[in-house]
mmCIF file of C-alpha atoms in Angstrom:
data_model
loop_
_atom_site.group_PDB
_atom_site.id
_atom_site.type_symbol
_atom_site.label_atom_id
_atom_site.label_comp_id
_atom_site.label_asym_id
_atom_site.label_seq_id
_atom_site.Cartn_x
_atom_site.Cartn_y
_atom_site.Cartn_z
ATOM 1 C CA UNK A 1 191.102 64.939 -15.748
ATOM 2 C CA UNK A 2 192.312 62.332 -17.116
ATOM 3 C CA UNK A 3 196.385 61.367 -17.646
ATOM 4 C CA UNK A 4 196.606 60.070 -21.546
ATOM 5 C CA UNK A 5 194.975 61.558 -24.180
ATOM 6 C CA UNK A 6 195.429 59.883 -27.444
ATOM 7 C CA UNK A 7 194.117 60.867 -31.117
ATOM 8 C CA UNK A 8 194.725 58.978 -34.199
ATOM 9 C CA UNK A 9 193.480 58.387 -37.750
ATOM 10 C CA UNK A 10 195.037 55.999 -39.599
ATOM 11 C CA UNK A 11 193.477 52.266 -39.093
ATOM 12 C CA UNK A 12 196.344 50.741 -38.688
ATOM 13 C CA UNK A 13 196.445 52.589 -34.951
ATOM 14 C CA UNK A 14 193.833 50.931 -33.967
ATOM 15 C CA UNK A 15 195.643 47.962 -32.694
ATOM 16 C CA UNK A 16 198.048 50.624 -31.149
ATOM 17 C CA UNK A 17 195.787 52.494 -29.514
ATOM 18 C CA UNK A 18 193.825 49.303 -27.655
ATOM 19 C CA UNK A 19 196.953 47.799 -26.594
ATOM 20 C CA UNK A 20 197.998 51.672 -24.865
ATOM 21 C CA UNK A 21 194.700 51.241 -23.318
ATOM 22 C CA UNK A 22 195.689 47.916 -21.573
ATOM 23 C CA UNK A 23 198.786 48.730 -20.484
ATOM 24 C CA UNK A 24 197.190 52.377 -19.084
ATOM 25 C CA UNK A 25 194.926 50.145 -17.283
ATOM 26 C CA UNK A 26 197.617 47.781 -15.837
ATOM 27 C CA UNK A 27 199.439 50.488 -14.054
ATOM 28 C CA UNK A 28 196.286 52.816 -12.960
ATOM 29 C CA UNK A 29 196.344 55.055 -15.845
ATOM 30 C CA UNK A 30 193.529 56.991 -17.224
ATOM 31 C CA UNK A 31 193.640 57.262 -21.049
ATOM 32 C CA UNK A 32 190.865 58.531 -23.628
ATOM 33 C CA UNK A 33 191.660 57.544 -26.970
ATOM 34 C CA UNK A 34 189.603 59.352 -30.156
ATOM 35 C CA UNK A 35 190.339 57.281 -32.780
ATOM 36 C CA UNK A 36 188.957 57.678 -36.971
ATOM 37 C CA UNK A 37 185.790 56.866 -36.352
ATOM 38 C CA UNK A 38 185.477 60.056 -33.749
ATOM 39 C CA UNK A 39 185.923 62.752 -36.434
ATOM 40 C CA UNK A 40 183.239 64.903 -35.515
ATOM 41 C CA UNK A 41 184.992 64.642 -31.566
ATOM 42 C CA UNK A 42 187.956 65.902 -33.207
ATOM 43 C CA UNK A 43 186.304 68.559 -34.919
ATOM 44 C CA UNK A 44 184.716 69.446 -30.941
ATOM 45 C CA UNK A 45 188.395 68.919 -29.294
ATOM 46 C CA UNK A 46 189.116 72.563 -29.296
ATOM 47 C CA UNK A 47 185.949 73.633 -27.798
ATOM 48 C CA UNK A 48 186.140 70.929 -25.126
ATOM 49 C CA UNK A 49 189.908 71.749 -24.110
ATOM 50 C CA UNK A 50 189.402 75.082 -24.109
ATOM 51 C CA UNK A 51 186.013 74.675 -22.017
ATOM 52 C CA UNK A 52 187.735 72.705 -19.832
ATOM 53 C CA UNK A 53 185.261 69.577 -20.741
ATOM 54 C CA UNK A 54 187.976 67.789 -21.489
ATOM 55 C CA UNK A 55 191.418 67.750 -19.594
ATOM 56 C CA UNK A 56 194.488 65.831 -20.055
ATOM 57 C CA UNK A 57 197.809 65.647 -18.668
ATOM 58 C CA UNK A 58 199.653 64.839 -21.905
ATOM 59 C CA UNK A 59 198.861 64.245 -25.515
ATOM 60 C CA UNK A 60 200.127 61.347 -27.824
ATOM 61 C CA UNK A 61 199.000 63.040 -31.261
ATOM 62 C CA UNK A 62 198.848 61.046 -34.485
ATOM 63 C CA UNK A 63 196.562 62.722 -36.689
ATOM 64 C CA UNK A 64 197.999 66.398 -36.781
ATOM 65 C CA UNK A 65 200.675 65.643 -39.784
ATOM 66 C CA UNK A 66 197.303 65.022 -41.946
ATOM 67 C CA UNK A 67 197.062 68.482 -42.067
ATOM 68 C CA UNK A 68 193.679 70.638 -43.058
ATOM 69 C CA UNK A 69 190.975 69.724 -40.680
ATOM 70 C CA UNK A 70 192.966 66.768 -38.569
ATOM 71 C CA UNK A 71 195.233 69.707 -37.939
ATOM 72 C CA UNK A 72 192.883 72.698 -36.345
ATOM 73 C CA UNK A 73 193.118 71.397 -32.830
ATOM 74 C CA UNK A 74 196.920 72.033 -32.711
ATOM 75 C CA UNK A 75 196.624 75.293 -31.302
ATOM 76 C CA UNK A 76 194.154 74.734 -28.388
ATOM 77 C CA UNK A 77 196.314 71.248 -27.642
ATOM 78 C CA UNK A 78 199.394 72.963 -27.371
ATOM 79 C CA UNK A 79 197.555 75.789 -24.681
ATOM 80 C CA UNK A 80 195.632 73.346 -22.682
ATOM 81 C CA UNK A 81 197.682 69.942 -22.409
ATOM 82 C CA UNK A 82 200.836 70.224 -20.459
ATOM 83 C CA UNK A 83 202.985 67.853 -22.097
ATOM 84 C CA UNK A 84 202.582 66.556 -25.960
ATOM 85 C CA UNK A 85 205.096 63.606 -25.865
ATOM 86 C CA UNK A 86 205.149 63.912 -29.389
ATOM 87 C CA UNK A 87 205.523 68.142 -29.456
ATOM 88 C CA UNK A 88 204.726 69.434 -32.998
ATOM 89 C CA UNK A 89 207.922 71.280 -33.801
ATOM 90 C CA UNK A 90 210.168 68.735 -33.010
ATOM 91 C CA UNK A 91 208.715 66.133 -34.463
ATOM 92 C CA UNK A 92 208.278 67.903 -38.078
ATOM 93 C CA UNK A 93 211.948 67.678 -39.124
ATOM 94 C CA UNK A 94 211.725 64.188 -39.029
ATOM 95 C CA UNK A 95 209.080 63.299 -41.846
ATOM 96 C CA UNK A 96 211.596 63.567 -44.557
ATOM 97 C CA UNK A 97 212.945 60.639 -44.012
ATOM 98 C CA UNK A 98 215.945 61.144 -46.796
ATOM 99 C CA UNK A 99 217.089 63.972 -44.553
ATOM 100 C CA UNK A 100 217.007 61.904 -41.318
ATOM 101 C CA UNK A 101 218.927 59.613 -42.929
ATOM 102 C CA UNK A 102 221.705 61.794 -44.121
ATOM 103 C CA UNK A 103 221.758 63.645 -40.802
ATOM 104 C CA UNK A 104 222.872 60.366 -39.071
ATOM 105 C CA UNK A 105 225.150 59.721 -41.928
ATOM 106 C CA UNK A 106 226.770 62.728 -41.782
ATOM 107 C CA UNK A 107 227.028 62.131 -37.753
ATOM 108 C CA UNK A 108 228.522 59.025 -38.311
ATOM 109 C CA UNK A 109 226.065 56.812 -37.413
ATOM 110 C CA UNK A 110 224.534 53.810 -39.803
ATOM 111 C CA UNK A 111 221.845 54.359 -41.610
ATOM 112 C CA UNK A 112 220.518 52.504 -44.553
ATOM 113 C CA UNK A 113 221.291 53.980 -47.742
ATOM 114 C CA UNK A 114 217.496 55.072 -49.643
ATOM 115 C CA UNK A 115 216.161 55.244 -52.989
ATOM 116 C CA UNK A 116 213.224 57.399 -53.110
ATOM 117 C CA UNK A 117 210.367 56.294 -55.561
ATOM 118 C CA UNK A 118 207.365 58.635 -56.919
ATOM 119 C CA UNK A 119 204.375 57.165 -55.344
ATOM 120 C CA UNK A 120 201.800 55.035 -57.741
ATOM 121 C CA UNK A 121 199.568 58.045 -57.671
ATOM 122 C CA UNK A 122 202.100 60.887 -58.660
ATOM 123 C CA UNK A 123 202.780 58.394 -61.881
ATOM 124 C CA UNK A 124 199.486 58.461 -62.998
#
């Protein structure tokens, strides 16, 4: 078993996900990290949680809020890894980042004021 499990997608998480790694191994933790060139292990991560070929004591998850495939393993993650330090439900409310910001706002908290552009592709 090991203690970190860590899936992401975006290349920009690469750098992330190596310097986890060296701090897990500083301080005796075990951590697996799939990253985007492990798609097809992504597309096996339900099998091998549910198998038990694979077990992990928590779950950092970056590549669920991609949705489609990068999202089918949700189900068996949330079953077969105790903790998800970044759990699914709670974390959803906080993409729209206009709303986050008028939440704290409204809570009296600072929060820089945002103009929201159409991205390049939606003008096209």
């Amino acid at each position: 078993m090991i203690d970190l499990l860590v899936l992401w997608s975006w290349e920009h998480d690469a750098d992330f996900a190596a310097l986890l790694q060296k701090a897990c191994e500083a301080v005796g933790v075990s951590m697996r990290s799939i990253g985007n060139s492990g798609e097809v292990e992504l597309k096996t991560l339900p099998a091998a949680l549910a198998s038990g070929e694979l077990e992990a004591h928590c779950l950092i998850d970056r590549v669920w809020d991609w949705g489609g495939d990068w999202e089918a393993h949700v189900p068996t993650a949330k079953e077969f890894v105790p903790h998800v330090l970044n759990p699914y439900d709670r974390v959803k409310p906080v993409w729209n980042k206009p709303y986050v910001h008028f939440e704290l706002l409204k809570h009296g908290l600072n929060a820089p004021y945002l103009v929201i552009v159409p991205s390049v592709q939606k003008r096209a």
